[in-house]
XYZ file of C-alpha atoms in Angstrom:
434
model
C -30.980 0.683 -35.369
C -29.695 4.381 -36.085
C -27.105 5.991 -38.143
C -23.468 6.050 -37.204
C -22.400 9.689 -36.447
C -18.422 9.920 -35.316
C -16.774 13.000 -35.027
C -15.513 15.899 -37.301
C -12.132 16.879 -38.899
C -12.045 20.383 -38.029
C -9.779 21.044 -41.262
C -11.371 18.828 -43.641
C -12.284 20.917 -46.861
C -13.166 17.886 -49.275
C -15.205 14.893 -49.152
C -11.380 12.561 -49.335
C -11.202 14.287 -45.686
C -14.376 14.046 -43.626
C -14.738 10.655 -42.806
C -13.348 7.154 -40.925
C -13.857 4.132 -41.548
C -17.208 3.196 -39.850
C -18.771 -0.171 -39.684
C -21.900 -0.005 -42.084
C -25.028 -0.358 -41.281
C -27.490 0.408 -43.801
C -28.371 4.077 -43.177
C -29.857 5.193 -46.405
C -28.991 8.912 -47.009
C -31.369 11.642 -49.567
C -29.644 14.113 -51.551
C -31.652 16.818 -53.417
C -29.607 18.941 -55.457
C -31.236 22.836 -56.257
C -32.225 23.820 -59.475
C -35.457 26.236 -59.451
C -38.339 25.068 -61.247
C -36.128 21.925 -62.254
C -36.858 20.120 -59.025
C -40.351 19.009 -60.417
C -38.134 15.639 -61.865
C -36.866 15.657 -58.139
C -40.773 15.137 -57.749
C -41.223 12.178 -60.310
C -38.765 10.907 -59.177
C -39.818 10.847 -55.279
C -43.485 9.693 -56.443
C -41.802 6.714 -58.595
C -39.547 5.325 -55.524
C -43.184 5.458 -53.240
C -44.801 3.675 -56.182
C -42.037 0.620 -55.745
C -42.191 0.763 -51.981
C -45.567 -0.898 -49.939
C -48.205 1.869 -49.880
C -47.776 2.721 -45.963
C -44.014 1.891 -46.561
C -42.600 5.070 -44.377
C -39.617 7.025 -46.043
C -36.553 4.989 -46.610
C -34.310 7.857 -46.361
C -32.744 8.263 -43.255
C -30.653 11.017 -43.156
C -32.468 14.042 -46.044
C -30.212 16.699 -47.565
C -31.589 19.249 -49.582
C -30.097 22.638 -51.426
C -32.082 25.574 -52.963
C -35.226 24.220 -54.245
C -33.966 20.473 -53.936
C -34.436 22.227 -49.855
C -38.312 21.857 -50.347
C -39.284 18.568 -51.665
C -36.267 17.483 -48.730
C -38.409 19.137 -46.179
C -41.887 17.652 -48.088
C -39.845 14.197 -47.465
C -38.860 14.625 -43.913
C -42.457 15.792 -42.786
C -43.987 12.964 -44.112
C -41.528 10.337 -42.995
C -43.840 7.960 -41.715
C -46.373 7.729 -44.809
C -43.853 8.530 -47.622
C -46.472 7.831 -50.151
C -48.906 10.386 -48.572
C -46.007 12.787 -48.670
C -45.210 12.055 -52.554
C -48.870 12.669 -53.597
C -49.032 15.774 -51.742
C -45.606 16.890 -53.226
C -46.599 15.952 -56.639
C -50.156 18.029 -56.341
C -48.334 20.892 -55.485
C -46.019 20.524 -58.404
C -48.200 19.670 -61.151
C -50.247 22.621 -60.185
C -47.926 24.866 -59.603
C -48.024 28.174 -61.543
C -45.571 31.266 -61.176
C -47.318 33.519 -58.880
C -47.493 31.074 -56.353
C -43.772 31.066 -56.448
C -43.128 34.993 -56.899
C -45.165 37.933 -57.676
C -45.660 38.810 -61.853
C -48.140 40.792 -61.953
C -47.539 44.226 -64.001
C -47.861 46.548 -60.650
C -45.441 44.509 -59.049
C -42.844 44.198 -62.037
C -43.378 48.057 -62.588
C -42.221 49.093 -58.977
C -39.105 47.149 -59.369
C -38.375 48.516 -62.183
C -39.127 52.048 -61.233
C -37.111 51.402 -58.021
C -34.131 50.569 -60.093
C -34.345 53.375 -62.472
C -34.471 55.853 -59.667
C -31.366 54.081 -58.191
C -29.466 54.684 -61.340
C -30.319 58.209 -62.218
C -29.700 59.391 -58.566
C -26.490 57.094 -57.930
C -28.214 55.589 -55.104
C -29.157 58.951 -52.951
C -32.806 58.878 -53.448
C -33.642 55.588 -53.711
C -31.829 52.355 -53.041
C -32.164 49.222 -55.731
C -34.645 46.733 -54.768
C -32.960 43.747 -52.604
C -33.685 41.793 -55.420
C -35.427 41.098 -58.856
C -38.069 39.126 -57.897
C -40.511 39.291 -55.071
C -40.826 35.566 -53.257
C -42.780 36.215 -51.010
C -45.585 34.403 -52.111
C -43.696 31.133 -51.888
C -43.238 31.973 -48.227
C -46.996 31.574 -47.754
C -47.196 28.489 -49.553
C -44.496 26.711 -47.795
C -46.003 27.946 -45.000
C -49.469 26.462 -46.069
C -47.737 23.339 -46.645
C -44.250 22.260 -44.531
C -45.348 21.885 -40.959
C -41.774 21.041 -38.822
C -43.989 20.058 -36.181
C -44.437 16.175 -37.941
C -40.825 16.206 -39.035
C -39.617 16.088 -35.717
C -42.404 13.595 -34.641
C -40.834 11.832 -37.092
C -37.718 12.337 -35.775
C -38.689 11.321 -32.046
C -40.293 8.206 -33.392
C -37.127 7.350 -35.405
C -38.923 6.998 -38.890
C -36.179 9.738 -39.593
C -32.342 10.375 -38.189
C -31.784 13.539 -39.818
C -32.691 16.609 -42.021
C -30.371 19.094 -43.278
C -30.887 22.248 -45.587
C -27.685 23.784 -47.146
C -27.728 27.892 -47.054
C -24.889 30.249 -48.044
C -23.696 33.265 -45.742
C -22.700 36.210 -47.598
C -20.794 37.677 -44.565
C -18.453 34.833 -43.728
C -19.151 33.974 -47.446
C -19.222 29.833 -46.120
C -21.742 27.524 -47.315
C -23.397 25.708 -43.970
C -25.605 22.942 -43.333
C -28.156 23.742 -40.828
C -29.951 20.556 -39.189
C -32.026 18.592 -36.829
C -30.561 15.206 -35.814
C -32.124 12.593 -33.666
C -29.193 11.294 -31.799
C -27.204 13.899 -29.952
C -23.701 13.625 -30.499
C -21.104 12.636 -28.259
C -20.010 14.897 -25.208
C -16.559 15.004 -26.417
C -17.409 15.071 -30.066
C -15.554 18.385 -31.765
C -17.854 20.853 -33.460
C -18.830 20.212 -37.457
C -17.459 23.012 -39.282
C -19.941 24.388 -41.525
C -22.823 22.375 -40.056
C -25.048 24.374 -37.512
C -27.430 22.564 -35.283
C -30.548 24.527 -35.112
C -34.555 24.366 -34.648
C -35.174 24.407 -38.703
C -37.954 26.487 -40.386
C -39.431 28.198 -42.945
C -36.553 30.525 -43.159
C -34.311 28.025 -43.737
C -35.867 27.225 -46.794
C -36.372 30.777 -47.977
C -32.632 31.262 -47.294
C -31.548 27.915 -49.342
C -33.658 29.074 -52.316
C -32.756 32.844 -52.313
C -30.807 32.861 -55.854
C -28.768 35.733 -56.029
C -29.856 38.639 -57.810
C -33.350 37.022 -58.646
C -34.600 36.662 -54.906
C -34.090 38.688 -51.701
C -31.428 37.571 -49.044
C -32.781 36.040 -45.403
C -31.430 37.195 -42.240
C -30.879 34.453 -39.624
C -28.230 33.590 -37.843
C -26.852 36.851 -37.515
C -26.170 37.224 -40.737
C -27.597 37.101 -44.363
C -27.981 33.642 -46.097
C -28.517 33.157 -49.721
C -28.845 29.803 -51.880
C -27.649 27.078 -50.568
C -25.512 25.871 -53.783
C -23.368 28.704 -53.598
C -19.482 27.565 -52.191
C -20.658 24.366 -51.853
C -17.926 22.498 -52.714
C -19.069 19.145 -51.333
C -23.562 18.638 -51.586
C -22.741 14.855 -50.690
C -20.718 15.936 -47.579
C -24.236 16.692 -45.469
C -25.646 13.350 -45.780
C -22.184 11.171 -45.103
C -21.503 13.440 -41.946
C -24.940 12.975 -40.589
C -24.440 9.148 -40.777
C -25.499 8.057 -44.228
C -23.495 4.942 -45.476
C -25.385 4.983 -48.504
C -26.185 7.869 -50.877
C -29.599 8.193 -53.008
C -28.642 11.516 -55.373
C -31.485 13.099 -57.414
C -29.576 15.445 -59.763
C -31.657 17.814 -62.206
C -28.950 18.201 -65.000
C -29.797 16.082 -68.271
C -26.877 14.026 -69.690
C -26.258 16.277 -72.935
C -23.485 15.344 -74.966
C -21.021 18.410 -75.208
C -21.252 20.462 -78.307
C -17.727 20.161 -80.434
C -16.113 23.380 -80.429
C -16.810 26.002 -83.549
C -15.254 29.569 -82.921
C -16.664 30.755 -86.170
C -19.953 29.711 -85.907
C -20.783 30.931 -81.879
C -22.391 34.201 -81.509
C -21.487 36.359 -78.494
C -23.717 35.107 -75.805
C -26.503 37.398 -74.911
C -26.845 38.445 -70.665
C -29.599 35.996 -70.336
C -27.318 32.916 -71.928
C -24.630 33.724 -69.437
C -27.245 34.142 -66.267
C -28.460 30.857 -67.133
C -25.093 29.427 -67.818
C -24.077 31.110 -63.979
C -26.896 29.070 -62.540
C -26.761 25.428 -64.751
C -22.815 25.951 -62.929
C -24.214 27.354 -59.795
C -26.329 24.004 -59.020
C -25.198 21.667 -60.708
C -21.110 21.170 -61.126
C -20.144 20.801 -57.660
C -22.508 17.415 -57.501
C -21.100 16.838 -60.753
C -17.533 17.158 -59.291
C -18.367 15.140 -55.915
C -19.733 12.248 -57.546
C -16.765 11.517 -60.038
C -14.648 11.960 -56.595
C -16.572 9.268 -54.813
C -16.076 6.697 -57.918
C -12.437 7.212 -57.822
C -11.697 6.633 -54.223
C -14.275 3.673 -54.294
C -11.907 2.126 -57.047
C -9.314 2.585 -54.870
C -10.965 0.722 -51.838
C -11.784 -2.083 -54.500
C -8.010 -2.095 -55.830
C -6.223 -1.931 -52.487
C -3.817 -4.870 -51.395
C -4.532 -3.841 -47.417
C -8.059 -4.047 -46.319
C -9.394 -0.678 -45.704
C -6.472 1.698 -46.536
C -5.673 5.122 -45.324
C -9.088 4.285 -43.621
C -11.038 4.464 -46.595
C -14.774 2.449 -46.775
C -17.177 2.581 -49.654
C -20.160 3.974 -49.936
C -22.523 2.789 -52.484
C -24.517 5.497 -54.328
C -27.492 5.515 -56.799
C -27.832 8.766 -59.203
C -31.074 9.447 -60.844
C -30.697 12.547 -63.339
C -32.822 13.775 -66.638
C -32.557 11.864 -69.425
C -33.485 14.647 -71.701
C -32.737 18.091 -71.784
C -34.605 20.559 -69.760
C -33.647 23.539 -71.600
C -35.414 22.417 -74.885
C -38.301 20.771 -72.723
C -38.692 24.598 -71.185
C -38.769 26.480 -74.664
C -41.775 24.263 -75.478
C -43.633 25.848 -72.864
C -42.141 29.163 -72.955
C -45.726 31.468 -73.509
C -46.741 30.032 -70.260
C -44.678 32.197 -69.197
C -46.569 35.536 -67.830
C -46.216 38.493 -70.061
C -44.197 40.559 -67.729
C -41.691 37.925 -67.569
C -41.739 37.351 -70.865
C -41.302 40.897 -71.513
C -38.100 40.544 -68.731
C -36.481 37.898 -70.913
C -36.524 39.101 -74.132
C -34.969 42.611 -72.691
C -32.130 40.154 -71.307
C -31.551 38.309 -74.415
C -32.853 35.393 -73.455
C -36.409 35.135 -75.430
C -34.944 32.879 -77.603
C -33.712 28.987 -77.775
C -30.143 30.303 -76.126
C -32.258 31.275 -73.018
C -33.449 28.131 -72.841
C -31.421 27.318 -69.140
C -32.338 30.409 -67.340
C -36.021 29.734 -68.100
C -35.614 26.475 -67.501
C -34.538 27.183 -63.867
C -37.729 29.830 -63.539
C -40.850 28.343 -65.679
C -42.673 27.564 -62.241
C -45.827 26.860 -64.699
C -48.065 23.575 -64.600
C -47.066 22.532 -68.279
C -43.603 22.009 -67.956
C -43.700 20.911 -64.298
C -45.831 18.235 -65.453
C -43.566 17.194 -68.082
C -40.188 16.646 -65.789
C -42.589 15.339 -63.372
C -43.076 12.753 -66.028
C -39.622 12.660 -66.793
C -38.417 11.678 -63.496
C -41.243 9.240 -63.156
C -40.604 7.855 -66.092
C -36.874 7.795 -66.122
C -36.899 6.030 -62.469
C -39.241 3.258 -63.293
C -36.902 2.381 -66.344
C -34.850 1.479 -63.550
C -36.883 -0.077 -61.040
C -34.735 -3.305 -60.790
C -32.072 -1.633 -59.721
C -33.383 1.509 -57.385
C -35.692 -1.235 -56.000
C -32.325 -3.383 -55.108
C -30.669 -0.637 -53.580
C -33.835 0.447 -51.886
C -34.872 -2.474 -50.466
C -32.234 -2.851 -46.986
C -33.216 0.705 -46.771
C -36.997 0.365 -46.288
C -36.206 -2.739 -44.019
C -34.125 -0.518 -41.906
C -36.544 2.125 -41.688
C -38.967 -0.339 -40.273
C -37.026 -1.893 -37.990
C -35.900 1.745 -36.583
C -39.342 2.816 -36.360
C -40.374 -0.503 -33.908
C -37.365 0.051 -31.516
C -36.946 3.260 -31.230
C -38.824 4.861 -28.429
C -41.099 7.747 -28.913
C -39.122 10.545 -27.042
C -38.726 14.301 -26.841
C -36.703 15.863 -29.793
C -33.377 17.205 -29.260
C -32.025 20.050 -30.939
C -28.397 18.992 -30.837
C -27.199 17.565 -34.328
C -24.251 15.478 -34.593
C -21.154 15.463 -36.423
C -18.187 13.437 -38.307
C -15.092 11.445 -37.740
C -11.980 12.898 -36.988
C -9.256 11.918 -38.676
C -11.521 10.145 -41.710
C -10.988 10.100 -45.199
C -14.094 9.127 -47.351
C -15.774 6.846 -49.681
C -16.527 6.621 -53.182
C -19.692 5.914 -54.984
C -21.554 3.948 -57.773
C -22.692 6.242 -59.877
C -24.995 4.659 -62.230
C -26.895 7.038 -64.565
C -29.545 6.515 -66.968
């Protein structure tokens, strides 16, 4: 059995536009949302679901959508398709290990060039010395994901059909479009019209470089002709990957705790410092748009459930399952904060955000062992609590993925992705949260 992939509506700009009705048939679909140093609960979370599936259980995500660093632990998923449990250990290793200068470089030579570079940019306007491309240096999490993400097994695991698709979400700041680049297994159909936004391509390192390149903080990546940044930039839709690659069912792993909003008190706010509004730009950045296309799936799944005429306007639901933090990562990071290295510490408290109210933005960059353990934890934790009901909704798809993976012939990959219905209007979701 494989995923249903129909065609694409060429002017569809929001999920209530993308797809017809299509017969389901249990195609379990992964979404990863970004969020920086956050994803480690992405990681819990991945480790808990291979706890509650048999230990050589292979993944029981079909179709695997990733953004920004949610791109990673996708592409840690898709390589291991076949042993997902093998894959979560390895992920969760990584992660619990993890320290900042694996992820960019902090050393004080390093942070003093930038910062020379930039100085020399202001005082000459520019004419002897351009500013740095950006703040950070990444490049040592190039070498580790090239170390550890080897494309080679995720299309093995394509051909074998333990996997129907993997897509990572990149932004272009030319056409200034958010696109999904993938690898599909089935190759759509000769007449099928092109997926706007989606781009069919061999995927790579790059890819993920691109889909994690925050703005201002790491360095743009040419491909494609042009230069991509993070993925969660003008994306309007992060479910829209997975449903037009087939998915009829949607497991989202959101890194945004539940807070309660604040009441409003004018007289009691301070003016927020630079780093309270960069971290505020990024908790909006990654996390609003899910936000935004979850509530839309719940409302057009009560309308499905409420309509007199079976299957109106050519609606169908779509069940989802939403894991997200049950605690708030911001307070979570200030506990660790002096793990931090100095030079970055230093960074912060120049930007105003040394304090509790920089609590997001160094939530988003603490790439340290301490605090990755602890939403590692988190998600672990806060998954398991659930277990009844993310091994229910779990179940059909780890069936599925075993029947796919005994009749589907081992064949050569094709690079050819595949694309959505034409005239189609979408779905709506159960969004349980914790």
């Amino acid at each position: 059995m494989s995923c249903t992939i129909g065609r694409v509506n060429v002017e569809a700009l929001t999920i209530a536009s993308e797809l017809a009705a299509l017969p389901s048939r249990g195609c379990t679909g992964l979404v990863l949302t970004g969020g920086g140093a956050r994803s480690a609960y992405q990681v819990g979370v991945m480790r808990a679901v291979a706890d509650l599936l048999p230990r050589d259980a292979p993944t029981p995500f079909h179709v695997i959508t990733g953004t920004s660093a949610g791109a990673i632990v996708a592409a840690n998923v898709a390589v291991y398709a076949a042993h997902f449990r093998t894959g979560a250990v390895a992920l969760e290793r990584v992660w619990r290990n993890f320290h900042v200068d694996q992820v960019f470089r902090a050393d004080a030579p390093s942070m003093l060039r930038a910062g020379l570079r930039w100085m020399a940019a202001l005082l000459s306007i520019g004419r002897l010395a351009s500013p740095p491309d950006s703040l950070f240096d990444n490049t040592p999490l190039r070498q580790l994901l090239e170390r550890r993400i080897d494309f080679t097994r995720m299309r093995e695991a394509l051909a074998t059909g333990h996997l129907e698709a993997l897509a990572i979400s990149a932004a272009g700041y030319s056409s200034a479009r958010s696109f999904a680049f993938y690898e599909s297994r089935v190759r759509p159909a000769g007449d099928a019209v092109t997926w706007p936004r989606g781009v069919a391509a061999e995927l790579g390192i790059g890819h993920l470089m691109a889909s994690s390149a925050v703005p201002f903080l790491f360095p743009p990546v040419r491909m494609h002709g042009e230069y991509f940044g993070d993925g969660a930039m003008r994306q309007v839709a992060p479910l829209s990957p997975a449903i037009r690659l087939g998915a009829d069912r949607l497991f989202v792993v959101g890194v945004r705790d539940n807070r309660q909003q604040a009441p409003l008190n004018a007289d009691a706010a301070p003016a927020p410092s630079f780093g309270q509004l960069f971290g505020f730009m990024l908790d909006t950045l990654f996390m609003d748009s899910l936000h935004a296309g979850v509530a839309q799936l719940d409302r057009l799944n009560r309308l499905v459930a409420q309509a007199v005429v079976p299957n109106p306007e050519g609606l169908r639901h779509i069940d989802s399952l939403v894991i997200m933090p049950g605690a708030d990562l911001g307070a979570i990071a200030a506990r660790h904060a002096r793990q931090m290295p100095r030079t970055v510490r230093a960074l912060l408290r120049i930007m105003g955000a040394a304090n509790d109210d920089g609590s997001q933005l160094l939530s988003y960059l603490l790439f340290e062992s301490g605090y990755t353990r602890e939403l590692i934890a988190l998600g672990f934790a806060d998954t398991m609590a659930r277990r009844d009901e993310v091994t229910a909704f779990l179940e059909l798809a780890a069936q599925t993925s075993a029947d796919v993976a005994a009749s589907v012939p081992s064949r050569p990959m094709r690079n050819s992705g595949s694309s959505v219905a034409g005239d189609a209007r979408t779905i709506g979701s159960r969004a349980a949260r914790p």
